[in-house]
Coordinates of C-alpha atoms and ligand atoms in Angstrom, one line a residue:
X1 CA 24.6 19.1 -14.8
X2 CA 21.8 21.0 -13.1
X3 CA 21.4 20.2 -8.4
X4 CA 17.8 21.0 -8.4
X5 CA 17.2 20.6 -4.6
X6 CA 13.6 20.2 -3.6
X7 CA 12.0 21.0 0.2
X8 CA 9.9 18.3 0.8
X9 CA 7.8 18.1 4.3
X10 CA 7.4 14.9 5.9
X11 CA 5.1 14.5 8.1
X12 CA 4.2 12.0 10.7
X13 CA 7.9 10.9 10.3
X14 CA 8.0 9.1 13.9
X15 CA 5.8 6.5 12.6
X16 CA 6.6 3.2 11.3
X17 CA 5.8 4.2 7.4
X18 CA 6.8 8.0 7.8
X19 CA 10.5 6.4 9.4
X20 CA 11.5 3.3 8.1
X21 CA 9.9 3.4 4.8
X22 CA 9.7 6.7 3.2
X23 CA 12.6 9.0 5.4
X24 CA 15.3 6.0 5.3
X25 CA 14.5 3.7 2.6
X26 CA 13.0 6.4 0.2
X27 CA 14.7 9.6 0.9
X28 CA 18.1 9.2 2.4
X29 CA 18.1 6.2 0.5
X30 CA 17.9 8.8 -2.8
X31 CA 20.5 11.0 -1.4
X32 CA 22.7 8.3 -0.8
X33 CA 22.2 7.1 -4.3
X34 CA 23.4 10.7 -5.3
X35 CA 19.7 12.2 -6.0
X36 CA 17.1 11.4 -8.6
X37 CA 18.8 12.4 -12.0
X38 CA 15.7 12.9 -15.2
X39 CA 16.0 13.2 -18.6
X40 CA 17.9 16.7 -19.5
X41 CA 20.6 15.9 -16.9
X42 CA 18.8 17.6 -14.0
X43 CA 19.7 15.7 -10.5
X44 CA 16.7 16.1 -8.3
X45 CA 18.4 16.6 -4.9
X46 CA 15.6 15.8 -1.6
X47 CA 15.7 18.1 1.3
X48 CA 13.6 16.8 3.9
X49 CA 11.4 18.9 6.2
X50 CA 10.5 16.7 9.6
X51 CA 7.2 17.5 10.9
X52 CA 5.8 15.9 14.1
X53 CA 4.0 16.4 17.2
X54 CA 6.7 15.4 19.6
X55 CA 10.0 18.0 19.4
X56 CA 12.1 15.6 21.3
X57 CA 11.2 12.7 18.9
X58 CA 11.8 15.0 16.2
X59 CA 15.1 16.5 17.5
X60 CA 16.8 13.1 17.8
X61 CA 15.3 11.1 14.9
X62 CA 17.2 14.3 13.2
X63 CA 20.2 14.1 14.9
X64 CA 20.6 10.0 13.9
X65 CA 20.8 10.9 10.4
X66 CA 22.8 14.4 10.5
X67 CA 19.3 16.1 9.6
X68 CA 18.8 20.1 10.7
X69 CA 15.1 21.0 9.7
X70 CA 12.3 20.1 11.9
X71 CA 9.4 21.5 13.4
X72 CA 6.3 20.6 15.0
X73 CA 4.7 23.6 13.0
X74 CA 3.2 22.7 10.3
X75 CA 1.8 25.9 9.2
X76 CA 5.4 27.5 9.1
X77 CA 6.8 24.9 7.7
X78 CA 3.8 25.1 4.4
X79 CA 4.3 28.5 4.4
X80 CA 8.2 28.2 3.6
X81 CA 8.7 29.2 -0.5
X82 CA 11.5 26.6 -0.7
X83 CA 9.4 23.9 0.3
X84 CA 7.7 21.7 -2.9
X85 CA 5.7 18.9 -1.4
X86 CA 3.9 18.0 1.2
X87 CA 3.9 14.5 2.2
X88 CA 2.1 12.7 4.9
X89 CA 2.5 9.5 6.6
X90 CA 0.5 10.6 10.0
X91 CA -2.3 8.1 10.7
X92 CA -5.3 8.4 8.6
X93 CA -7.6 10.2 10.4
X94 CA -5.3 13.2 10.5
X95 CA -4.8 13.4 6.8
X96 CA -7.5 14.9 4.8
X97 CA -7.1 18.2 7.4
X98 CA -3.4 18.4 6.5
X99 CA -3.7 17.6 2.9
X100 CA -6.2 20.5 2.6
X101 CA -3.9 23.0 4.7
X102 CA -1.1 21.9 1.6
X103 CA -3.3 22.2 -1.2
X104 CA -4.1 26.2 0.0
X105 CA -0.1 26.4 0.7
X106 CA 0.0 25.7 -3.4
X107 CA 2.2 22.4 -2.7
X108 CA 2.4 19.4 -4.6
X109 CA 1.3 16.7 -2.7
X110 CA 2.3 12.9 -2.1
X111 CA 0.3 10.6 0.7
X112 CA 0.9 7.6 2.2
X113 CA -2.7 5.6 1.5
X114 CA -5.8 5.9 2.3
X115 CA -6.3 9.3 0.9
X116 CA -8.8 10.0 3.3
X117 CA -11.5 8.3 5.3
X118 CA -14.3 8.4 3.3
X119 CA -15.0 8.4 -0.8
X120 CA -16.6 11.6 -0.8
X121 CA -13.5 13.4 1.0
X122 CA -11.2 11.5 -1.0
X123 CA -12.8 12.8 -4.2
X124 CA -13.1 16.5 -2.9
X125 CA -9.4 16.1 -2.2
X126 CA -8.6 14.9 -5.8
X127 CA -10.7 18.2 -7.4
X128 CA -9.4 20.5 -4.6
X129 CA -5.6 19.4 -6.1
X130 CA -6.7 19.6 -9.7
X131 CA -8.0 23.0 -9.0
X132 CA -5.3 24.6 -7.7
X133 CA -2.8 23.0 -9.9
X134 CA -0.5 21.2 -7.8
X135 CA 0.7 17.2 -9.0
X136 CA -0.4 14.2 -6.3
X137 CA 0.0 10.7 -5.5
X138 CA -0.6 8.4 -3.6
X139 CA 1.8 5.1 -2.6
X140 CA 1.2 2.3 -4.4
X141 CA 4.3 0.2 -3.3
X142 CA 2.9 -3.5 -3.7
X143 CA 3.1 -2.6 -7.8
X144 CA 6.6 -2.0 -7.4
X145 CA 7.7 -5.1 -5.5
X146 CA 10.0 -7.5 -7.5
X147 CA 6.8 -10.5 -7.1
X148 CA 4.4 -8.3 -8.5
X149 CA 6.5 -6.6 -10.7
X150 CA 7.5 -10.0 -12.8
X151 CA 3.6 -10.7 -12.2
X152 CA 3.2 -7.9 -14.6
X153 CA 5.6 -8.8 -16.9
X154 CA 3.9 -12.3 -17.4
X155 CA 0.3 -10.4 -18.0
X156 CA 2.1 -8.2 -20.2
X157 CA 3.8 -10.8 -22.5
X158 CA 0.6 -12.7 -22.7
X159 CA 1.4 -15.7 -20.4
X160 CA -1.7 -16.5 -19.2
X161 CA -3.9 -16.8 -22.0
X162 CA -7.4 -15.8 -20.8
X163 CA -7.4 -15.3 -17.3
X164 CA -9.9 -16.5 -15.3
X165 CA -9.5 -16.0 -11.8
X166 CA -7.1 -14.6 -8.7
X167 CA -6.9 -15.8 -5.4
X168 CA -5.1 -13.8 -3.0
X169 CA -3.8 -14.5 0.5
X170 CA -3.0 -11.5 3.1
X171 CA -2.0 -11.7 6.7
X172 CA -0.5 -13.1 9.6
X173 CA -0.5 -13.2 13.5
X174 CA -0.9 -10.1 15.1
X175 CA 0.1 -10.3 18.9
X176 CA -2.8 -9.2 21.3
X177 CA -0.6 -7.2 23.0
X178 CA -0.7 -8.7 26.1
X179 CA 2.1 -12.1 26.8
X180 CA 3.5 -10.6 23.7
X181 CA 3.5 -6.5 22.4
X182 CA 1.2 -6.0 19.5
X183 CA 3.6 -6.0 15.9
X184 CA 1.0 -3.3 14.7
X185 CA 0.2 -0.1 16.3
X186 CA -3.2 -0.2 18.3
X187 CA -5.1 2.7 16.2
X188 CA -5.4 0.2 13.8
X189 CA -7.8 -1.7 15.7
X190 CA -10.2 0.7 16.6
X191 CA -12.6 1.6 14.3
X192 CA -13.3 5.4 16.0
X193 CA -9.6 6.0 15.2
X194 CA -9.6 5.3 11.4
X195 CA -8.6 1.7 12.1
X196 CA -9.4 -1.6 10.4
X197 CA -8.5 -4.0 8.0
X198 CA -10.4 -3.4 5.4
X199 CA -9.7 0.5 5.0
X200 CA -6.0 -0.3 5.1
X201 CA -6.0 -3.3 2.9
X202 CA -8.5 -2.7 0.5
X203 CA -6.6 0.5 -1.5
X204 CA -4.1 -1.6 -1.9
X205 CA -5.9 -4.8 -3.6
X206 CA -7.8 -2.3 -6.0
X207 CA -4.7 -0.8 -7.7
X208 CA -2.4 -4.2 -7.2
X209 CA -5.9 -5.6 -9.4
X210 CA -6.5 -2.5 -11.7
X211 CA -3.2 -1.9 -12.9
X212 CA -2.8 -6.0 -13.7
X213 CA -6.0 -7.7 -14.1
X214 CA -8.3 -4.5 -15.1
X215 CA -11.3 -2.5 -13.7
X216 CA -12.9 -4.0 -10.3
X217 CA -17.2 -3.6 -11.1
X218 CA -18.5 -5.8 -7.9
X219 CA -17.3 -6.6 -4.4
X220 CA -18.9 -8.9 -2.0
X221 CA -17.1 -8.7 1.0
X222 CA -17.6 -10.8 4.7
X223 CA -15.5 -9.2 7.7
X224 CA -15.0 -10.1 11.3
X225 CA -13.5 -8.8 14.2
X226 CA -12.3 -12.1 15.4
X227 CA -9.8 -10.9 18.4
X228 CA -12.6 -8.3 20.1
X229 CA -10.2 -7.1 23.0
X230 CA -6.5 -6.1 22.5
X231 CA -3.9 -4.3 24.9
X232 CA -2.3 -1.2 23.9
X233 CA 1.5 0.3 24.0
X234 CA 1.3 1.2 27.3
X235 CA -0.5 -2.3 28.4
X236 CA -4.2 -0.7 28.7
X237 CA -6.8 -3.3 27.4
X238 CA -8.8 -1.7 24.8
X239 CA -12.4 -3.0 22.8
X240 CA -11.4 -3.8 19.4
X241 CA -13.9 -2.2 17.4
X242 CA -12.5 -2.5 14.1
X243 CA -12.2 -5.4 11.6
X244 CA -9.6 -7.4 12.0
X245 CA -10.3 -10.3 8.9
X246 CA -11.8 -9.5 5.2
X247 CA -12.9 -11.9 3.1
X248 CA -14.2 -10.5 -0.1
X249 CA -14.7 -11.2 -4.0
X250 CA -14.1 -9.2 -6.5
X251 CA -15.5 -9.1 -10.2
X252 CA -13.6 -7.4 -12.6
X253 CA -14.0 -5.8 -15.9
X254 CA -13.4 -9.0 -18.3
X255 CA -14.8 -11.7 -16.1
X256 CA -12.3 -12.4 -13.9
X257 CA -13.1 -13.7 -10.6
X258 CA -10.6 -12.6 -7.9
X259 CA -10.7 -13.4 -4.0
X260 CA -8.6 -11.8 -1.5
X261 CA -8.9 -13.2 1.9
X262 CA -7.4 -10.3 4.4
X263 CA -6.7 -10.9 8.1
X264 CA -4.4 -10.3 11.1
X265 CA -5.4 -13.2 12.7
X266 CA -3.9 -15.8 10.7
X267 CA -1.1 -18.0 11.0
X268 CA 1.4 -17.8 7.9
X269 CA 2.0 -21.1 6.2
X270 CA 2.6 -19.8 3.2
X271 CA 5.9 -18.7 1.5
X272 CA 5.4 -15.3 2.1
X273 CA 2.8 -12.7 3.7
X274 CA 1.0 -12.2 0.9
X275 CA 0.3 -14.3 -1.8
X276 CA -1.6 -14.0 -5.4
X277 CA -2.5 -16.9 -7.3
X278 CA -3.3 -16.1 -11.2
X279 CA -4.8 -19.0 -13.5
X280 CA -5.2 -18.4 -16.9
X281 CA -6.3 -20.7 -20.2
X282 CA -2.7 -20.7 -21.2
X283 CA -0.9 -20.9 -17.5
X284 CA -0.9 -20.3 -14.0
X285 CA 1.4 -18.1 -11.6
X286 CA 1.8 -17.7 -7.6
X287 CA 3.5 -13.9 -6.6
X288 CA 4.5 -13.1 -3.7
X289 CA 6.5 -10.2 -2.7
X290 CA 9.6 -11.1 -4.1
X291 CA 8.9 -14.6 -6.0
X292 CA 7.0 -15.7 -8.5
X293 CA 6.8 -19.2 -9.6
X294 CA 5.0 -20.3 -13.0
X295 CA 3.0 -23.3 -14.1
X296 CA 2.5 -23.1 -18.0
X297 CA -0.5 -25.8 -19.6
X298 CA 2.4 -27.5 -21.1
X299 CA 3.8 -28.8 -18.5
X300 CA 0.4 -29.2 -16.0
X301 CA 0.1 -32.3 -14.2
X302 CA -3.2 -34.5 -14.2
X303 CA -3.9 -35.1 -10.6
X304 CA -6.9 -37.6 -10.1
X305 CA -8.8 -37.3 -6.8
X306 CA -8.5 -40.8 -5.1
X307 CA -8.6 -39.8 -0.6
X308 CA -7.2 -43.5 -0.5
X309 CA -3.7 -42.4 -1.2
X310 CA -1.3 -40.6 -0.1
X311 CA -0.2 -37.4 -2.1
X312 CA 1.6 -39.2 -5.2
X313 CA 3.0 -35.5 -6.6
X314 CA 5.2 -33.2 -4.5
X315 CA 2.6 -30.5 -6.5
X316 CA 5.2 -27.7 -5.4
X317 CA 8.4 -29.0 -6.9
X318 CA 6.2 -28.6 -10.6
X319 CA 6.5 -24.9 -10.6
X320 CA 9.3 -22.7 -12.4
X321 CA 10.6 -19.8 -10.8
X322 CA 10.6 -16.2 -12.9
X323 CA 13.9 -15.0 -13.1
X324 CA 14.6 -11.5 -11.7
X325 CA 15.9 -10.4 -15.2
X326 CA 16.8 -7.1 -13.6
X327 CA 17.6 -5.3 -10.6
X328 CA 14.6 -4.3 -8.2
X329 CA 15.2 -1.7 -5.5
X330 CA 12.8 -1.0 -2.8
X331 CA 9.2 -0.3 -4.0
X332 CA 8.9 2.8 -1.5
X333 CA 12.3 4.6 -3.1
X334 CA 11.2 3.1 -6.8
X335 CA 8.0 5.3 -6.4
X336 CA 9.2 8.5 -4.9
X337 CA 11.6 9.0 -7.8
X338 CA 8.7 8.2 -9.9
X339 CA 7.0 10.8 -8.2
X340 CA 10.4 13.3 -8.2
X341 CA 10.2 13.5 -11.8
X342 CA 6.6 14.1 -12.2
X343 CA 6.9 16.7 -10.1
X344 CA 10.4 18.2 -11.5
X345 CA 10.3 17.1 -15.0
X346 CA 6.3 16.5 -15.5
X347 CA 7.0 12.6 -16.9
X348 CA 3.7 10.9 -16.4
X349 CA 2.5 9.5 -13.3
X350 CA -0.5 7.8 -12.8
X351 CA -1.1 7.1 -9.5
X352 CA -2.5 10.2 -8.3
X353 CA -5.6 11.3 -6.2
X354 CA -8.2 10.3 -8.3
X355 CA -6.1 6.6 -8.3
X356 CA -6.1 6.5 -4.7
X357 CA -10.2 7.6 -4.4
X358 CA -10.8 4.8 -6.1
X359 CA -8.5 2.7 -3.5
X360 CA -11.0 4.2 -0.5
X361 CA -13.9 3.7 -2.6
X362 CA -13.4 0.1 -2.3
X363 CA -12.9 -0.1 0.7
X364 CA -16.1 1.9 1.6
X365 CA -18.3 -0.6 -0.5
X366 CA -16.4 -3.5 0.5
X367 CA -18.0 -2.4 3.7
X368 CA -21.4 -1.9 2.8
X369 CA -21.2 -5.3 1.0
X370 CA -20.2 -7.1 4.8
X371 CA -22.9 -4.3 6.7
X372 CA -25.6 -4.4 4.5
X373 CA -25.1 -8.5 3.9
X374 CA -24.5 -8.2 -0.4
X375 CA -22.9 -7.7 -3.1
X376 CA -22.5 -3.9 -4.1
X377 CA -21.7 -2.5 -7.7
X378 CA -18.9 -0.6 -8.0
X379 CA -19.8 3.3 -9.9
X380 CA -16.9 4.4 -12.0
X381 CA -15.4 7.8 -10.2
X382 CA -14.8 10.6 -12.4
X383 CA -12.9 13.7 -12.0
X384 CA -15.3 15.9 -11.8
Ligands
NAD401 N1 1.9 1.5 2.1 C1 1.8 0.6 3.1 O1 2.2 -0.5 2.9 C2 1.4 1.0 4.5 C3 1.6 0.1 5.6 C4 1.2 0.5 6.8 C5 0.6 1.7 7.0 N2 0.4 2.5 6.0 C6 -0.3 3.8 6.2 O2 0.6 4.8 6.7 C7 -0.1 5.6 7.7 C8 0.7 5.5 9.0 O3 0.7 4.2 9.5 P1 1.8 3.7 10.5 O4 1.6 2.2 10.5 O5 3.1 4.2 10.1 O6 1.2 4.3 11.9 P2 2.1 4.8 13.2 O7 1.1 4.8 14.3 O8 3.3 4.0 13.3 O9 2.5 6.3 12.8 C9 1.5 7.3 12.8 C10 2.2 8.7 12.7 O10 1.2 9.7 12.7 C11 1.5 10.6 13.8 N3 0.2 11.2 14.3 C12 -0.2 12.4 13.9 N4 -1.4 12.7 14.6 C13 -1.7 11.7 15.3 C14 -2.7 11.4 16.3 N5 -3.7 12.3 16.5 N6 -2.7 10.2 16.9 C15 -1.7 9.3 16.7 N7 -0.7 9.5 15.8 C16 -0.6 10.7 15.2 C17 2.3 9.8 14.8 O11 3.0 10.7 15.6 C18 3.2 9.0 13.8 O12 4.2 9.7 13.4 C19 -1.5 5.1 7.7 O13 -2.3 6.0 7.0 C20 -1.5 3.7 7.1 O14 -2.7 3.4 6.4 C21 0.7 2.2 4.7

C-alpha cells in the first residue's frame, strides 16, 4: 500500500469555516480516519499548511492540534514544491487575489464559496485554472448533507412523478450584536466588505437546485435589509449596508417553480434551519439537513377548507420518515475526499470552477432582479 502525502495550504484557517469545518471536521478528521484511501490502494495522507494574517492565532491554533507548519507568508508557502493545493476559506473579498497568486504557483485549487465577487472574475478564474492545468472546486456541502442526500435518492428512484414546484425555507435570528453578540461575523453585513445574504446564499441554492431539480433559466428576486444598524466584535455600531432577507423565485429548466425565501432575520419554527419542500404528481417530500419526511399520493389526505373548525388533521403526523439506509459523515469531510481523489487519482469531480461561476452568477442576477425591480433570464455560462 502506497502513503501519498499531499501539502495542502489552508488559508484563512482562524475563521469559522477555515477552523471548524474544513481544518477539524475535514482534514484532521481524514487523518484520523487513517487518510483518504482510492482505487489502486493508494492512501492519500493530508498535510496541512496554516496560512493567516495573525502569527499568534496561527501559532496556537497549531499547537491545539500538534500541528508544525504555519506561516503568515503566503507567497513562501505557494512557492514550496511539496505543497499540492491551495485552499481558501479567507472572506470573500480576499479570494480571487489569492486564488490567482495559486493558479501562477501551478497548484490545484479548492475554495470555500463564492468563487469570487463578481461573474465576470469568477469566470476568468475558471479559464485561468483550465489554462494552466491545475483541478478546482468549489464546496458544495448542502449536497452532501444526509437531508439532501436521501432528497436525491427520492428524485433519482422516481418518487415524485412530475415535479412541479420547490419551496425552500433558509434562516434564523441573527443577534444585533448589541444585548446579545452577533452569531455571524459582521463583514457579512456590509455590503463594501463582500457581505450579504444573497451573495452567500444564493451559490448554494443554485447547485442544491441544479444538481436535483435541473438547470435554473429565470430568477425574480425581492431583498431587504431589514435590521439597517448592527454592532460589531468589538461593540462599535456599524450601518448595515448589505441585505440581510432574499426572497426570490426561481424557474427551472422543466417547469419547475422553486421559491427560496433567505433571511437572518427570522425566527425558526421550523424543524430545522433550512427546509425544502418538493411536490410532485406522484408525491411530496420536506428535507431538511438531516431529515426527510415523505408524503406519497397514495396516502394524501383530503383536507376541506371550512375556517369554522378547528384543525381536524394533526397534518404532520401523515408524513413518513426516509430511512438513513446508510452511514452519512460530515458533508465538509465527504467532499474533500471527493476532491483528494480527483486531484490524486483524477476520478471525476464535478464541482469545479465553472460550477461555482454559475453559483455567483446567480447571485449577481438575483440582484439585478431586486435592483432593477424584475425578473432576469439567466445566460448559460460556458467555458470559454
Ligand atoms: N459553505 C458554507 O456553508 C459556508 C458558511 C459560511 C461561510 N462560508 C464562506 O466561507 C468564507 C469565510 O467565512 P467565515 O464565516 O468563516 O468568515 P470569518 O470572518 O469567520 O473568517 C474569515 C477568515 O478570513 C481571514 N481574512 C483574510 N483577510 C481578511 C480581511 N482582510 N478581513 C477580514 N478577515 C480576513 C480571517 O482572518 C479569517 O481567517 C466566506 O467566503 C463565506 O462565504 C461558507
Amino acid at each position: 500500500m502506497t502513503h501519498r502525502s499531499i501539502g495542502i495550504i489552508v488559508n484563512g484557517v482562524t475563521g469559522r469555516m477555515g477552523y471548524r469545518q474544513h481544518l477539524v471536521r475535514s482534514l484532521l478528521a481524514i487523518r484520523e480516519a487513517g487518510g483518504v484511501t482510492v482505487a489502486d490502494g493508494t492512501t492519500i495522507w493530508p498535510e496541512p499548511i496554516l496560512v493567516g494574517r495573525t502569527e499568534t492565532k496561527l501559532r496556537d491554533l497549531a499547537a491545539r492540534h500538534g500541528l508544525t507548519d504555519w506561516t503568515t507568508d503566503l507567497a513562501s508557502a505557494l512557492a514550496r514544491d511539496d505543497v499540492e493545493i491551495y485552499f481558501d476559506a479567507q472572506v470573500t473579498q480576499q479570494r480571487e487575489k489569492a486564488i490567482r497568486q495559486a493558479i501562477e504557483a501551478g497548484k490545484h485549487i479548492y475554495t470555500e464559496k463564492p468563487l469570487a465577487e463578481d461573474t465576470a472574475a469568477a469566470l476568468d478564474l475558471a479559464r485561468a485554472a483550465d489554462a494552466a492545468g491545475v483541478r478546482t472546486g468549489v464546496v458544495q456541502d448542502k449536497l452532501f448533507l444526509p437531508g439532501l442526500r436521501k432528497l436525491k435518492r427520492l428524485v433519482d428512484g422516481g418518487f415524485f412523478g412530475r415535479i412541479l414546484s420547490v419551496r425552500g425555507e433558509f434562516g434564523y435570528w441573527v443577534f444585533e450584536g448589541d444585548w446579545q453578540p452577533a452569531q455571524r461575523p459582521s463583514w457579512n453585513y456590509r455590503a463594501e466588505d463582500g457581505g450579504g445574504i444573497t451573495s452567500d446564499m444564493f451559490p448554494h441554492w443554485h447547485y442544491v437546485l441544479e444538481e436535483l431539480f435541473g438547470r435554473v433559466a429565470a430568477v425574480t428576486c425581492v431583498t431587504a435589509t431589514h435590521v439597517p444598524e448592527r454592532v460589531d466584535e468589538v461593540g462599535r455600531p456599524y450601518q448595515a449596508t448589505a441585505d440581510d432577507a432574499a426572497y426570490a423565485v426561481f424557474e427551472l429548466d422543466g417547469g419547475i417553480i422553486a421559491q427560496i425565501n433567505s433571511s437572518w432575520g427570522v425566527r425558526v419554527y421550523r424543524d430545522e434551519l433550512v427546509e425544502f419542500q418538493v411536490d410532485g404528481t406522484e408525491g411530496s417530500a420536506v428535507a431538511g439537513l438531516r431529515t426527510c419526511r415523505v408524503q406519497h399520493r397514495a396516502v394524501t389526505p383530503k383536507p376541506v377548507w371550512n375556517p369554522d373548525l378547528p384543525a381536524t388533521e394533526d397534518f404532520r403526523a401523515q408524513w413518513a420518515e426516509v430511512p438513513d439506509n446508510e452511514e452519512f459523515d460530515n458533508g465538509f469531510k465527504a467532499q474533500w475526499e471527493a476532491y483528494l481523489r480527483h486531484v490524486v487519482a483524477g476520478e471525476p469531480f464535478r464541482w469545479d470552477f465553472l460550477a461555482g461561476a454559475r453559483g455567483v452568477q446567480l447571485a449577481e442576477l438575483g440582484l439585478r432582479s431586486a435592483r432593477e425591480g424584475r425578473r432576469v433570464e439567466v445566460p448559460e455560462l460556458v467555458a470559454r
